[in-house]
PDB file of C-alpha atoms in Angstrom:
ATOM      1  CA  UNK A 711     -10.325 -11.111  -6.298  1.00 72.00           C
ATOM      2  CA  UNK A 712     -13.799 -13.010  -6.132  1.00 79.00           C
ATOM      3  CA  UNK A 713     -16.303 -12.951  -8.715  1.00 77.00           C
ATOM      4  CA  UNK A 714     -19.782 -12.591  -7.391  1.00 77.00           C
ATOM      5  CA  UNK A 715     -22.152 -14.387  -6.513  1.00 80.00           C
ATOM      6  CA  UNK A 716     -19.596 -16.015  -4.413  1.00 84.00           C
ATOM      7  CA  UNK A 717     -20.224 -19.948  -4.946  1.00 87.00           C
ATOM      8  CA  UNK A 718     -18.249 -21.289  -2.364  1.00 89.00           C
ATOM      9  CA  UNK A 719     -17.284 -20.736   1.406  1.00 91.00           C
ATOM     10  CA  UNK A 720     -13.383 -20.171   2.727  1.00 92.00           C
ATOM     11  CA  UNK A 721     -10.557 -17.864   0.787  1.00 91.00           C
ATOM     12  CA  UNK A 722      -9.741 -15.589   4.525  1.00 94.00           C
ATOM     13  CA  UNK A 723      -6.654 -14.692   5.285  1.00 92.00           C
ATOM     14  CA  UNK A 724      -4.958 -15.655   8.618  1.00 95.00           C
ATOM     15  CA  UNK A 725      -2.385 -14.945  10.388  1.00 96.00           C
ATOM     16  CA  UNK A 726      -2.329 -17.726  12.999  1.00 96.00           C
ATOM     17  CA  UNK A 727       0.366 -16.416  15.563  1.00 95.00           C
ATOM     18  CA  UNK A 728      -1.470 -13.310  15.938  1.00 94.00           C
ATOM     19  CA  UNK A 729      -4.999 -14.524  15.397  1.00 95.00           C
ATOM     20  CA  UNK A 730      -5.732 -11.946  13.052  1.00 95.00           C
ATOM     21  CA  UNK A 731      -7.551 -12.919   9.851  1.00 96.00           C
ATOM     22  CA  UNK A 732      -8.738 -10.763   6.882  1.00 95.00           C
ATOM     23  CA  UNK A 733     -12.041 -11.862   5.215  1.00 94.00           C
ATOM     24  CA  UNK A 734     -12.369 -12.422   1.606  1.00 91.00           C
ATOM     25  CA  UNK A 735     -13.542  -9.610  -0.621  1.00 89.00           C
ATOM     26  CA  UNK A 736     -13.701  -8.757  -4.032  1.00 87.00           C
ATOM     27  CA  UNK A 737     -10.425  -6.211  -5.291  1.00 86.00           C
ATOM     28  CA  UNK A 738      -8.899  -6.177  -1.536  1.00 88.00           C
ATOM     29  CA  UNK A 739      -4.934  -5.932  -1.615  1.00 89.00           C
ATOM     30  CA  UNK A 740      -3.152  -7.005   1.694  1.00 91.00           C
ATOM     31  CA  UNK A 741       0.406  -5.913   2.555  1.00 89.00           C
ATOM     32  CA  UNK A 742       2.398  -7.556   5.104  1.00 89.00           C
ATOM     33  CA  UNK A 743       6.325  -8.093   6.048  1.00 86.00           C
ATOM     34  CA  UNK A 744       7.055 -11.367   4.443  1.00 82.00           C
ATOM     35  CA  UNK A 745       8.149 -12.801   7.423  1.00 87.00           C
ATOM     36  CA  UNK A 746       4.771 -13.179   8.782  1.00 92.00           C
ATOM     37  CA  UNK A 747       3.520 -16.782   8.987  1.00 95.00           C
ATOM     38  CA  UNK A 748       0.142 -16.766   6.918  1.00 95.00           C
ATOM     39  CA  UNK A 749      -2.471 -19.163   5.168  1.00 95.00           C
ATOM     40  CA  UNK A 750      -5.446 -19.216   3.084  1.00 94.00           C
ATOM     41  CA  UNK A 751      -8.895 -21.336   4.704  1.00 94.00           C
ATOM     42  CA  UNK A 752      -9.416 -23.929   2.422  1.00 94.00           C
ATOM     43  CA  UNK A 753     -11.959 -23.369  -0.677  1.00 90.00           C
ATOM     44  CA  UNK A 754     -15.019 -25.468  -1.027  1.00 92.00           C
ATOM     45  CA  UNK A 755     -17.373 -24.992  -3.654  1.00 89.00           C
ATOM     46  CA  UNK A 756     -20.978 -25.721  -2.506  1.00 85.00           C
ATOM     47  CA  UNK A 757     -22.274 -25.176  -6.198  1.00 81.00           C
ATOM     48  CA  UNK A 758     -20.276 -26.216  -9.481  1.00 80.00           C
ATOM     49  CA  UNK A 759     -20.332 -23.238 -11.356  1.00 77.00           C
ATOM     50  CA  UNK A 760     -21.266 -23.796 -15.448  1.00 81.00           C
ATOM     51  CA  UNK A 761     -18.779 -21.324 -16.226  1.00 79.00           C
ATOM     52  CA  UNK A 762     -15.228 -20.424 -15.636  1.00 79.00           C
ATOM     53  CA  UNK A 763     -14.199 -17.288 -13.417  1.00 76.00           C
ATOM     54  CA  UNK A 764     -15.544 -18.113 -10.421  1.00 77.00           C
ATOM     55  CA  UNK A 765     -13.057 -18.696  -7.411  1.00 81.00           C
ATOM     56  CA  UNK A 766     -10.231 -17.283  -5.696  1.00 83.00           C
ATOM     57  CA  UNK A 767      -7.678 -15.698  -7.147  1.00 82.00           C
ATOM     58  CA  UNK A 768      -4.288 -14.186  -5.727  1.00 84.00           C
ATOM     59  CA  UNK A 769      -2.012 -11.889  -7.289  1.00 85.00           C
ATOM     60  CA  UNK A 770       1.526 -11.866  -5.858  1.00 85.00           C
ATOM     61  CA  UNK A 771       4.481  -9.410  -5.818  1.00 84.00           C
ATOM     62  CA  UNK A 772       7.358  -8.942  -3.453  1.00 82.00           C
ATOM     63  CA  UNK A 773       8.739  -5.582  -2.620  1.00 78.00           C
ATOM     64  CA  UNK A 774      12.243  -5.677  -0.895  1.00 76.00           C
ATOM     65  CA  UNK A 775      14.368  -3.054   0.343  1.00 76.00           C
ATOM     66  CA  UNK A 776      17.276  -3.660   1.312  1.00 78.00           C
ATOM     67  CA  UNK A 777      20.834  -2.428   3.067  1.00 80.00           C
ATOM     68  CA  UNK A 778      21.692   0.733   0.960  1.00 78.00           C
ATOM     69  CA  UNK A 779      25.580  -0.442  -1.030  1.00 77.00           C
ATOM     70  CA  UNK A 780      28.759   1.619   0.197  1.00 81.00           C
ATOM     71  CA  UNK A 781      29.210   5.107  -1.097  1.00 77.00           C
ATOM     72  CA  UNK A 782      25.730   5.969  -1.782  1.00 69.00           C
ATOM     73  CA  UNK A 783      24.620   9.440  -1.504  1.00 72.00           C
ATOM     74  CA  UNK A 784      20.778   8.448  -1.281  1.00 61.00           C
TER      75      UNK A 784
END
């Protein structure tokens, strides 16, 4: 999530063994195998905001699925 007006430059999302990068934008979720090398460009503010809020913010969950146990019907 990014508050707007943006005050600062960076916050993609790369994936640097495929080259494939995701821009920043405000309420976009990404879903990826976790075994996917990734990174975040760095953040620079080019105005101090007066207020708090403004920024980058991530909000992380892992899903796994994994082998299904002995016996099981489903």
């Amino acid at each position: 999530m990014v508050r707007e007006p943006r005050l600062f430059t960076g916050g993609d999302f790369d994936f640097p063994e495929s080259g494939y990068e995701v821009k920043l934008k405000n309420n976009r979720a990404v879903f990826f195998p976790c075994c996917y090398l990734h990174r975040v460009s760095p953040v620079k503010f080019h105005t101090q905001p007066k207020e708090t809020g403004y920024g980058r913010y991530t909000i992380t969950h892992f899903y796994f699925s994994g082998p299904k146990p002995v016996g099981s019907k489903t």
